[in-house]
XYZ file of C-alpha atoms in Angstrom:
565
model
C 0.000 0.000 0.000
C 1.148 3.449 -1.050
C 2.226 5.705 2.142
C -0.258 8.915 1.215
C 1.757 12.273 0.983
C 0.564 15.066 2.921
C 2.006 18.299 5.120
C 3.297 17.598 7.970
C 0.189 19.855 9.721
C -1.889 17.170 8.513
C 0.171 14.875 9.593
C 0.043 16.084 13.183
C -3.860 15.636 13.176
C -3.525 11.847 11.663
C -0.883 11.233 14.777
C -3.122 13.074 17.145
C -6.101 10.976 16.141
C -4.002 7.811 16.083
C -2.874 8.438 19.310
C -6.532 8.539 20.427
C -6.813 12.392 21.292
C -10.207 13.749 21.082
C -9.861 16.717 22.536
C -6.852 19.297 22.737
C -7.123 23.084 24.174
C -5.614 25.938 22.006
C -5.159 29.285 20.975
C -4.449 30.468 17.657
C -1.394 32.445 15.884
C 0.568 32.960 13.357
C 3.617 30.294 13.377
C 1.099 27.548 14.502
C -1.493 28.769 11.306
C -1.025 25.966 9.204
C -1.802 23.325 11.983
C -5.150 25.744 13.072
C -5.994 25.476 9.258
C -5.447 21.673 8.650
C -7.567 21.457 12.348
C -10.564 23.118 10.848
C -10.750 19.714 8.247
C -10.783 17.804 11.762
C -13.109 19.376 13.646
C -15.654 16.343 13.697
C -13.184 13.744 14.844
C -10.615 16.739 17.459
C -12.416 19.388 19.474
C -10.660 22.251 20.042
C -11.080 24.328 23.338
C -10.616 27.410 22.285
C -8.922 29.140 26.100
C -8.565 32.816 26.122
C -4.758 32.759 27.562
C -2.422 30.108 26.934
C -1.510 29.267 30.513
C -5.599 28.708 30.527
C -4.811 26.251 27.712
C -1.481 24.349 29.979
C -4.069 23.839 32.968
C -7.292 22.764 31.157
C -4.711 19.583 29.503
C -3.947 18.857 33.330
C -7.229 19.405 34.599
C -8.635 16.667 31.510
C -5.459 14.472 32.271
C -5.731 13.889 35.695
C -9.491 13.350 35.851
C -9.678 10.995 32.459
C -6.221 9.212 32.992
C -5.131 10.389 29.390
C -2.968 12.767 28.055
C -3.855 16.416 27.860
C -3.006 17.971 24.725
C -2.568 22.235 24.300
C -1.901 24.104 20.936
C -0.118 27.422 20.777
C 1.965 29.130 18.746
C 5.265 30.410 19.210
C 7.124 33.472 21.399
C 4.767 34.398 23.825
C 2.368 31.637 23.559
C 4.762 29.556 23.836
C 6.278 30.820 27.020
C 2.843 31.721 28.143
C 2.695 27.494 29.036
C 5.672 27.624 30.880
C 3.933 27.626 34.360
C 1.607 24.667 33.196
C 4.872 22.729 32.053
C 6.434 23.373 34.974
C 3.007 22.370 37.232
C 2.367 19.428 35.302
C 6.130 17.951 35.854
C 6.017 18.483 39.457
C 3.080 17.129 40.294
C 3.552 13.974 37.079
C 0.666 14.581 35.302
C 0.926 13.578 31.327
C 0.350 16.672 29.133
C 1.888 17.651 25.666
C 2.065 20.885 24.772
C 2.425 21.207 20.845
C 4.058 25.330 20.205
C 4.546 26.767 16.956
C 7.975 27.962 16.064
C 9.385 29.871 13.323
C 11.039 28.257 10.007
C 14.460 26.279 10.220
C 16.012 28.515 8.014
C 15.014 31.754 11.037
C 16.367 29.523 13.890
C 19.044 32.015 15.725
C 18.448 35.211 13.448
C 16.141 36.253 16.476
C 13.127 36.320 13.931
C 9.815 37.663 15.385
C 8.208 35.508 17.997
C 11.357 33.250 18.058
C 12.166 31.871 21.833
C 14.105 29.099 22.216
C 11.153 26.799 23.564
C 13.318 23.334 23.728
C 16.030 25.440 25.789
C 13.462 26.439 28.685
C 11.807 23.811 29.002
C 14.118 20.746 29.040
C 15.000 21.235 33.050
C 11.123 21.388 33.605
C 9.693 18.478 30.806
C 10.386 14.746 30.498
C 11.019 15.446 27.151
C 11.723 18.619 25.282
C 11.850 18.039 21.231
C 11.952 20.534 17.963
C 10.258 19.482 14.739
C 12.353 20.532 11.871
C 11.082 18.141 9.245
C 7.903 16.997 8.110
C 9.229 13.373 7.722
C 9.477 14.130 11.526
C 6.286 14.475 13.029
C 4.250 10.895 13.015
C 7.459 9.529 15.007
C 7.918 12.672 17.046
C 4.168 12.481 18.254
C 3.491 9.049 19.123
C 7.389 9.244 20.941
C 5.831 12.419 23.101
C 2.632 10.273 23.877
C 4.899 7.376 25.232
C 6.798 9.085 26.955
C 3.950 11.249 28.799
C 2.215 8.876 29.465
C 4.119 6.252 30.535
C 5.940 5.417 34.123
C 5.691 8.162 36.160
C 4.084 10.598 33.562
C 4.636 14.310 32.884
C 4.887 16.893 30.378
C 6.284 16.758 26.882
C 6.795 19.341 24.574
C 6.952 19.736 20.907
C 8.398 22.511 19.250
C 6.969 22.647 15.347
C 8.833 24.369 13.120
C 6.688 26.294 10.462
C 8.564 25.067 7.536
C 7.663 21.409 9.044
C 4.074 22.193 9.337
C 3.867 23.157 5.016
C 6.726 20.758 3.735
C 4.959 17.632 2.150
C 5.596 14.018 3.623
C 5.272 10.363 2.975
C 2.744 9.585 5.804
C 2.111 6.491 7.940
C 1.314 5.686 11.755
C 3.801 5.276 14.022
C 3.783 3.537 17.286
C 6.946 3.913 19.401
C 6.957 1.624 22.004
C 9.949 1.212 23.003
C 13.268 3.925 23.592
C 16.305 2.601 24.557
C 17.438 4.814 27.326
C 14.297 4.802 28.545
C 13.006 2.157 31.245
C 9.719 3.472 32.288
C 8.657 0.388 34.096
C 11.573 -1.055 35.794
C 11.869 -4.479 37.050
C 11.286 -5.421 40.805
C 13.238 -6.792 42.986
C 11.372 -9.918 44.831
C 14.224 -10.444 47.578
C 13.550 -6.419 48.268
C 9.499 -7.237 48.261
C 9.929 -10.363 50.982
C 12.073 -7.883 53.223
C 9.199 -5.538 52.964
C 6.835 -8.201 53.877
C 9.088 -9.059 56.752
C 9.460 -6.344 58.494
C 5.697 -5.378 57.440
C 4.681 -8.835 59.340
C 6.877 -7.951 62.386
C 5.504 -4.630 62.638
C 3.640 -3.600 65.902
C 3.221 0.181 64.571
C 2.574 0.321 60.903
C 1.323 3.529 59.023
C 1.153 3.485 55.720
C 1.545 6.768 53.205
C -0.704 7.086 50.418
C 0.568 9.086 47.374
C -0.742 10.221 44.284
C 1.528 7.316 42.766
C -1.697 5.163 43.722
C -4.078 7.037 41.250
C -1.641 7.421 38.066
C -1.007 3.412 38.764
C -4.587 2.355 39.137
C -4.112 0.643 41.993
C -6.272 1.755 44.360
C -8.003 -1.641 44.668
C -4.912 -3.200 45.020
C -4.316 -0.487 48.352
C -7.186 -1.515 49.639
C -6.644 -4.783 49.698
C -2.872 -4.859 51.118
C -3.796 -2.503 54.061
C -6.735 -4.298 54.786
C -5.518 -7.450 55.294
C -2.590 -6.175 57.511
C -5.335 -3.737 59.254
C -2.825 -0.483 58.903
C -3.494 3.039 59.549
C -2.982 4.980 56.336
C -2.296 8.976 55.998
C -2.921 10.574 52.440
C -1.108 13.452 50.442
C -2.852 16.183 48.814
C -2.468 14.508 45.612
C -3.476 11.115 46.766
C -6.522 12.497 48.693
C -9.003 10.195 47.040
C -7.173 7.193 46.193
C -8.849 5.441 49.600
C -11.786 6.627 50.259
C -12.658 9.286 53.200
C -14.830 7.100 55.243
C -12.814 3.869 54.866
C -11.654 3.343 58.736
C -7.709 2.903 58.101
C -7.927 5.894 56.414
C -6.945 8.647 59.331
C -6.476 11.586 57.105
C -4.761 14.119 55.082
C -0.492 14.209 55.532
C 1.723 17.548 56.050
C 1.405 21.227 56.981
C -2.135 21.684 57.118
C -2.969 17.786 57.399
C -4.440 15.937 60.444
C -3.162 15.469 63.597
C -3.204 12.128 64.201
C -1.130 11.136 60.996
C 1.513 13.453 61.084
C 1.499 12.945 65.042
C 2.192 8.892 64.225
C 4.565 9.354 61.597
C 7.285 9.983 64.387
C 5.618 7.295 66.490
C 5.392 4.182 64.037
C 7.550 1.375 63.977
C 7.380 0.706 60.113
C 6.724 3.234 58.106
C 5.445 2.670 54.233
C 5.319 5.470 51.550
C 3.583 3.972 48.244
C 3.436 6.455 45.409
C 4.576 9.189 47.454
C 7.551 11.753 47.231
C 8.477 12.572 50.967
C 7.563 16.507 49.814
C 9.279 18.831 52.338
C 5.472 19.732 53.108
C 4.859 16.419 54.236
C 7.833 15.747 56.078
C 8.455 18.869 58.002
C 11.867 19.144 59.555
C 14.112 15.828 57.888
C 16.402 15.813 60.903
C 13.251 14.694 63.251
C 11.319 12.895 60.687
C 10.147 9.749 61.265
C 13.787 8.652 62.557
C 12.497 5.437 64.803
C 11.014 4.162 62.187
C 12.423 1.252 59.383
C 11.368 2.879 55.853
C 9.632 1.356 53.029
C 9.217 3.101 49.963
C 7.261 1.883 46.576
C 7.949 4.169 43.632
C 7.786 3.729 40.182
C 10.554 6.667 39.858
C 14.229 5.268 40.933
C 15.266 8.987 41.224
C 12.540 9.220 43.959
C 14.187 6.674 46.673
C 16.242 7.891 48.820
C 16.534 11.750 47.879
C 14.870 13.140 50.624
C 14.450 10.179 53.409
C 16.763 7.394 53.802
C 14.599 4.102 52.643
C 15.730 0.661 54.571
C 13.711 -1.539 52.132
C 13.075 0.135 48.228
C 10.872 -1.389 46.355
C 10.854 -0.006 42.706
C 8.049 -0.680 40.163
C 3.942 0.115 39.555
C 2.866 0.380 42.995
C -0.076 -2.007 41.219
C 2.233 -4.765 40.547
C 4.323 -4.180 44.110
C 0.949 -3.421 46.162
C -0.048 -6.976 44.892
C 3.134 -8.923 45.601
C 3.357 -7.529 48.790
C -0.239 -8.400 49.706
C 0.924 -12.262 48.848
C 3.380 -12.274 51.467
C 1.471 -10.294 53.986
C 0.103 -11.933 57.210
C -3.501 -11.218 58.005
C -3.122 -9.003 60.933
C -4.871 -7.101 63.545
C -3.469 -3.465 65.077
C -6.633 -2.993 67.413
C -4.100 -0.880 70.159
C -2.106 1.158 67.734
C -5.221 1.995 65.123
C -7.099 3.247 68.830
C -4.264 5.309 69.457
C -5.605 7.458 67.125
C -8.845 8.446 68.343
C -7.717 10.764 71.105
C -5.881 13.165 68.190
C -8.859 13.021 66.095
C -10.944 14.067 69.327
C -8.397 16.803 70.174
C -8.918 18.041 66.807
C -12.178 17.716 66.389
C -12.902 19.657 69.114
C -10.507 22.307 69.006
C -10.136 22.707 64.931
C -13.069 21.294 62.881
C -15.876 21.905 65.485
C -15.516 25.534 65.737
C -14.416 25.583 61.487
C -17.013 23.385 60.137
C -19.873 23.964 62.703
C -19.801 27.553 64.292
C -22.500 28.779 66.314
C -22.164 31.989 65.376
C -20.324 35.015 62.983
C -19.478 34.979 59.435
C -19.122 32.257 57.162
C -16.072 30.056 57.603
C -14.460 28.352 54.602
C -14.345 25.063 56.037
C -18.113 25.049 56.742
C -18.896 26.085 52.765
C -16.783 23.011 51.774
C -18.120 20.639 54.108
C -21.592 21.777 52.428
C -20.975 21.407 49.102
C -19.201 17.919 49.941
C -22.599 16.952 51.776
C -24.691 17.957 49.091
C -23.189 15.995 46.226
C -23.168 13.451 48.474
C -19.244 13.628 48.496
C -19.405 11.663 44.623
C -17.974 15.185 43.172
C -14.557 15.868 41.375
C -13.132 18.428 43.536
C -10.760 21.481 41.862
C -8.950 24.069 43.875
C -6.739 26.845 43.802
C -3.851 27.695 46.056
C -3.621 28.875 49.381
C -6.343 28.532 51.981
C -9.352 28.040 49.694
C -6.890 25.183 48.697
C -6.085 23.859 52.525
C -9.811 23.618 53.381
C -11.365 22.503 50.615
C -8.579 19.528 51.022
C -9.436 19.062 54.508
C -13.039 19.024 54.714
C -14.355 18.078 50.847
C -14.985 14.076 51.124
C -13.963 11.781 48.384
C -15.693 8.294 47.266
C -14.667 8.202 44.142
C -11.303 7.721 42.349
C -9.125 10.330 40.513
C -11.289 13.257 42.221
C -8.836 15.476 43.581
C -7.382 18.329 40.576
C -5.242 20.568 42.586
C -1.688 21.954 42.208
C 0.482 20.220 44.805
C 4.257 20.774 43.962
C 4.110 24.177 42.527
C 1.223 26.136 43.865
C 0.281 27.771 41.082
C -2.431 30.807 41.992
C -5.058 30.766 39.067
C -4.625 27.056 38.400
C -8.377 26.143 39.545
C -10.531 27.651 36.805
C -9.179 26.233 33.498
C -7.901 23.223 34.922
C -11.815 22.887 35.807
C -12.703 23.595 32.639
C -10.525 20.198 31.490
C -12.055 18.075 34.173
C -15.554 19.085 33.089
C -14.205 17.471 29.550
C -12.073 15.043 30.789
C -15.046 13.608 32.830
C -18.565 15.292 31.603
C -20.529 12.706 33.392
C -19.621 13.714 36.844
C -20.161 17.465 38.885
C -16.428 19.476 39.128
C -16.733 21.682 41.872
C -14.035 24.599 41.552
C -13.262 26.599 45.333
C -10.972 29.248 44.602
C -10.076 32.488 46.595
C -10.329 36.145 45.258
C -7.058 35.813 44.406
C -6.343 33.097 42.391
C -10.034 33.769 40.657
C -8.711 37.302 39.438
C -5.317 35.190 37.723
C -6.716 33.340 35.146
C -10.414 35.129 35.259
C -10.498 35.551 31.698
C -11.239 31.706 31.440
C -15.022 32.650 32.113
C -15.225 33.348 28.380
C -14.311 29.898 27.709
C -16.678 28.528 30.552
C -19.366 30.887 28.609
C -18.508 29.867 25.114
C -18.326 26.031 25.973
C -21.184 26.068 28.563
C -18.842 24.055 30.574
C -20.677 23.104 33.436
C -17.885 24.500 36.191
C -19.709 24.807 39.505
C -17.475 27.969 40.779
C -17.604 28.280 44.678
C -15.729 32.026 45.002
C -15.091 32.011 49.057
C -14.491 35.286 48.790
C -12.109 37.158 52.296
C -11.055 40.123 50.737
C -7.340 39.209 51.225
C -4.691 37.009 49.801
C -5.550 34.798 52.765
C -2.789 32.315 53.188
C 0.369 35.119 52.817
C -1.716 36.974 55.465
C -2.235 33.704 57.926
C 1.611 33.888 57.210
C 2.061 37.135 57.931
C -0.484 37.372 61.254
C 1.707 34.625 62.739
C 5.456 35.202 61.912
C 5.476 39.039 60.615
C 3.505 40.481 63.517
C 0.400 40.609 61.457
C 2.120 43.788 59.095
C -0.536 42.733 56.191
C 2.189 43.689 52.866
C -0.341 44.091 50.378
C -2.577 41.299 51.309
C -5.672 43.152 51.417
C -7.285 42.763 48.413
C -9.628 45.088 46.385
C -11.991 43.021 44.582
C -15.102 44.195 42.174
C -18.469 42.823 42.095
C -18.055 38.694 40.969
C -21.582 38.782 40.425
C -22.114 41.610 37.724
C -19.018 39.663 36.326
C -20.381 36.563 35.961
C -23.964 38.464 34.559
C -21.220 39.846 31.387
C -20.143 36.648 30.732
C -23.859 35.085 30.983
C -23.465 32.848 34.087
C -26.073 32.396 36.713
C -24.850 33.707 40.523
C -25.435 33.908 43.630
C -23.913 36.198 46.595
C -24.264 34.398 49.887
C -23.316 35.869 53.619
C -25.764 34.555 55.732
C -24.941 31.410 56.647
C -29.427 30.340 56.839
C -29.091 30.927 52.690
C -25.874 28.362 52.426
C -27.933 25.089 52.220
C -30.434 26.823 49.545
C -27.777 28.848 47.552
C -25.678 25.406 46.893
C -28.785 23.392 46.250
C -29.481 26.170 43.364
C -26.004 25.830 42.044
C -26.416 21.830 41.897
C -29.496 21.993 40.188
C -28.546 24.698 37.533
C -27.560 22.855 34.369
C -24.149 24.415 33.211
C -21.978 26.901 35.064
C -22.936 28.628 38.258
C -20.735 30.965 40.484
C -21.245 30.730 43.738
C -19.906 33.519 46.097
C -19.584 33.362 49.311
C -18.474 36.285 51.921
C -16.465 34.574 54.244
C -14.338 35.376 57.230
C -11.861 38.019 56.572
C -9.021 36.903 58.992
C -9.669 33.279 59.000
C -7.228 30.419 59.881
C -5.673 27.314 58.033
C -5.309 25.037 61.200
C -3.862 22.745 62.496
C -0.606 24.115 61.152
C 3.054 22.376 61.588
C 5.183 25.935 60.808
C 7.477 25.831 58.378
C 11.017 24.058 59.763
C 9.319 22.260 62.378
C 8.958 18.405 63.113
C 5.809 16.885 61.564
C 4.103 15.824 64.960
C 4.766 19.248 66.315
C 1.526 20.820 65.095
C -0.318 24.260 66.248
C -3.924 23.915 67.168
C -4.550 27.596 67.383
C -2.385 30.518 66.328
């Protein structure tokens, strides 16, 4: 059979297509033209989210990504729309979720003449991509996408970018699918050590204290059946990252809560307590582990990761056990002994009655003044009977809604862990709502991070994507003034925030709203969000000098964790 000659911008589309993409989120200019033009011939089989700022476009691919599983795709062009991704690239290889990001560049024959809208895209973003490749040739481009869409996807995904030059896009090219499969220098799914698995299951067996530290590593491995079963048959405790919030449900009873700074109390108390400690998916984040020199020191170490570069760089790890935490999880749940921790697991209950009582009574069910965050949260969780894809931003909107939004469902956390990228929660709702249409994405975001990225509301208006906003709304840049109350003797540096009327915003871009600051109108307001079909902002007036607690401050030991402040 004759290979069929085409451009190479058609050739992109038949890789995208081939590589199963059915949705990609873009923005138009000139050195990407010819791929917008050979897109408009694909437009039944690729639909293109048109964003209204290209770092919109970086977070929508992560937002779809982490929610569907697959890889996010963006379109730009080159220069500033190019660099415009940077922070998504950047986002998305911290916190390993698979995204390629396809930039327009100028001809071959401009490269280094500093031609208009030339940046040296492969240059910036090889210390912040998994892979970071230019396009120079038509004959290029089937093996250069389906080499991206490996790699991003595959072990312990992330970012790839692809930097098209235009003379690629127009020169004409033999075309035919590739599949790359295989790289040589690449081992994304290296081979486990068994005599490292049965000392795992030794000292896992012998273990009087075990705790167990759930990581995003579960979700991106599908193995969250496979957790379930391994701790429940050893009947250990298990503390969750931000990241891996959902992997084990919030009402499973081994599951005591969220790990770190802002975390629970009886987790990060019995980190320095246990007697085996075992971190599955998990990057021992300096957010997690407080102060290194105190961590978890009486404690033997075991540590699943797919990512070799991962064991050992932060904690030292007695027993490593490299590979899918889904193949590992199961092997290890072979050699297990059924077991019962009746003492330890009670040891618990007194933190989680400490806190309850000093930190999520007071935040979740006050008896009196303004709106609280937590409360709103706890709410909206309730109402969608916690089956809801959660989104935040950064800073406290982002602490709370973590603490007090309920999971019982897989792959429903969409936040940015590793980076903390401010205006990250809008567009990357926009991709969930894609990446997953058939379940409700509730965004929280602060005033903040909403004002960042609030262009995006033209795409939530032009898509009708049905983004259920919830603006808690304090008037400040609440987390850098928590900061700034407690170790800056509450000098508030350009923390107060002037903020215009959400509402009459929302009305411009044709989105229902509602303004809520009596607490009697919370229950209603949310049920009239919920049963709105598309978008709906939701503001509510909340505390202005509210609190992020417990809190472990920055330096400290993990167990040593501030209750008020």
């Amino acid at each position: 059979m004759a290979k069929e000659r085409i451009t190479g911008s058609e050739a992109l589309m038949r890789s995208l297509e081939h590589e199963g993409v059915k949705t990609l989120f873009g923005y138009p200019g000139g050195a990407i033209m010819p791929v917008f033009d050979a897109l408009y011939d694909h437009r039944d089989k690729l639909n293109h989210i048109l964003v209204r700022h290209e770092q919109g476009a970086a977070h929508a691919a992560q937002g779809f990504a982490r929610v569907s599983g697959e890889v996010g795709v963006c379109l730009v062009t080159s220069g500033p729309g190019a660099t415009n991704t940077i922070t998504g690239i950047a986002d998305a290889m911290i916190d390993s979720t698979p995204i390629v990001v396809i930039a327009g560049q100028v001809g071959a024959g401009l490269l280094g003449t500093d031609a208009f809208q030339e940046v040296d895209l492969v240059g910036i973003t090889q210390p912040i991509s998994k892979w970071s490749y230019q396009i120079r040739r038509a004959d290029d481009v089937a093996w250069a996408v389906s080499r991206a869409f490996y790699i991003a996807r595959s072990g312990r995904p992330g970012p790839v970018v692809l930097d098209f030059a235009k003379n690629a896009q127009t020169e004409m090219t033999d075309y035919e699918p590739v599949d790359v499969d295989f790289i040589r220098s690449y081992d994304p799914d290296p081979e486990t050590d068994m005599d490292e698995v049965d000392k795992a299951a030794e000292l896992i067996n012998n273990a009087q204290r075990p705790l167990v530290l759930v990581g995003q590593g579960v979700e991106l491995g599908g193995a969250q059946e496979e957790l379930r079963k391994f701790v429940e048959k050893a009947d250990m405790p298990c503390g969750c990252t931000l990241l891996g919030l959902s992997a084990l449900p919030s009402g499973h009873p081994l599951n005591k809560g969220m790990l770190g700074m802002h975390g629970n109390l009886g987790p990060n108390v019995k980190t320095n307590e246990c007697d085996v400690l075992i971190a599955v998916g998990m990057r021992f984040d300096d957010r997690v582990t407080g102060d290194l020199s105190t961590y978890a020191r009486q404690a033997k170490v075991i540590h699943l990761d797919i990512d070799p570069s991962e064991i050992g760089k932060n904690v030292p790890v007695d027993v490593p056990v490299l590979g899918n935490c889904k193949r590992t999880l199961s092997a290890l749940t072979e050699r297990i002994k059924p077991q019962k921790h009746t003492e330890w697991i009670a040891s618990f209950q007194p933190y989680e009655e400490t806190e309850y009582t000093q930190v999520i009574k007071p935040e979740v069910f006050p008896a009196e003044g303004p709106l609280n965050m937590g409360e709103v949260v706890h709410a909206v969780s309730e109402a969608t009977k916690n089956e809801a894809i959660l989104v935040t931003d950064v800073g406290q909107n982002q602490m709370l809604a973590c603490r007090y939004f309920k999971f019982t469902k897989n792959r429903s956390v969409v936040t940015s862990g590793g980076m903390g990228t401010m205006g990250f929660c809008l567009p990357a709702a926009i991709g969930a709502t894609f990446g997953c249409p058939e379940r409700t994405v509730c965004a929280f975001m602060g005033d903040g991070g909403l004002q960042m990225t609030m262009q995006e509301l033209g795409t939530v208006m032009e898509q009708k994507a049905p983004v259920k906003i919830i603006l808690m709304n304090n008037n400040f840049l609440g987390n850098v003034r928590q900061w700034q109350a407690m170790f800056f003797k509450r000098r508030y540096s350009f923390t107060p925030m002037m903020n215009p009327d959400y509402m009459q915003i929302a009305s411009a871009y044709g989105i229902p709203s509602r303004r809520v600051i009596d607490r009697s109108e919370l229950n209603d307001a949310i049920r009239e969000m919920l049963e709105t079909d598309g978008p709906f902002l939701l503001e509510t007036c909340v505390v202005e000098e509210g609190k992020v607690l417990p809190m472990t401050p920055p330096g400290s030991p993990v167990n040593y964790m501030l209750l008020d402040c």
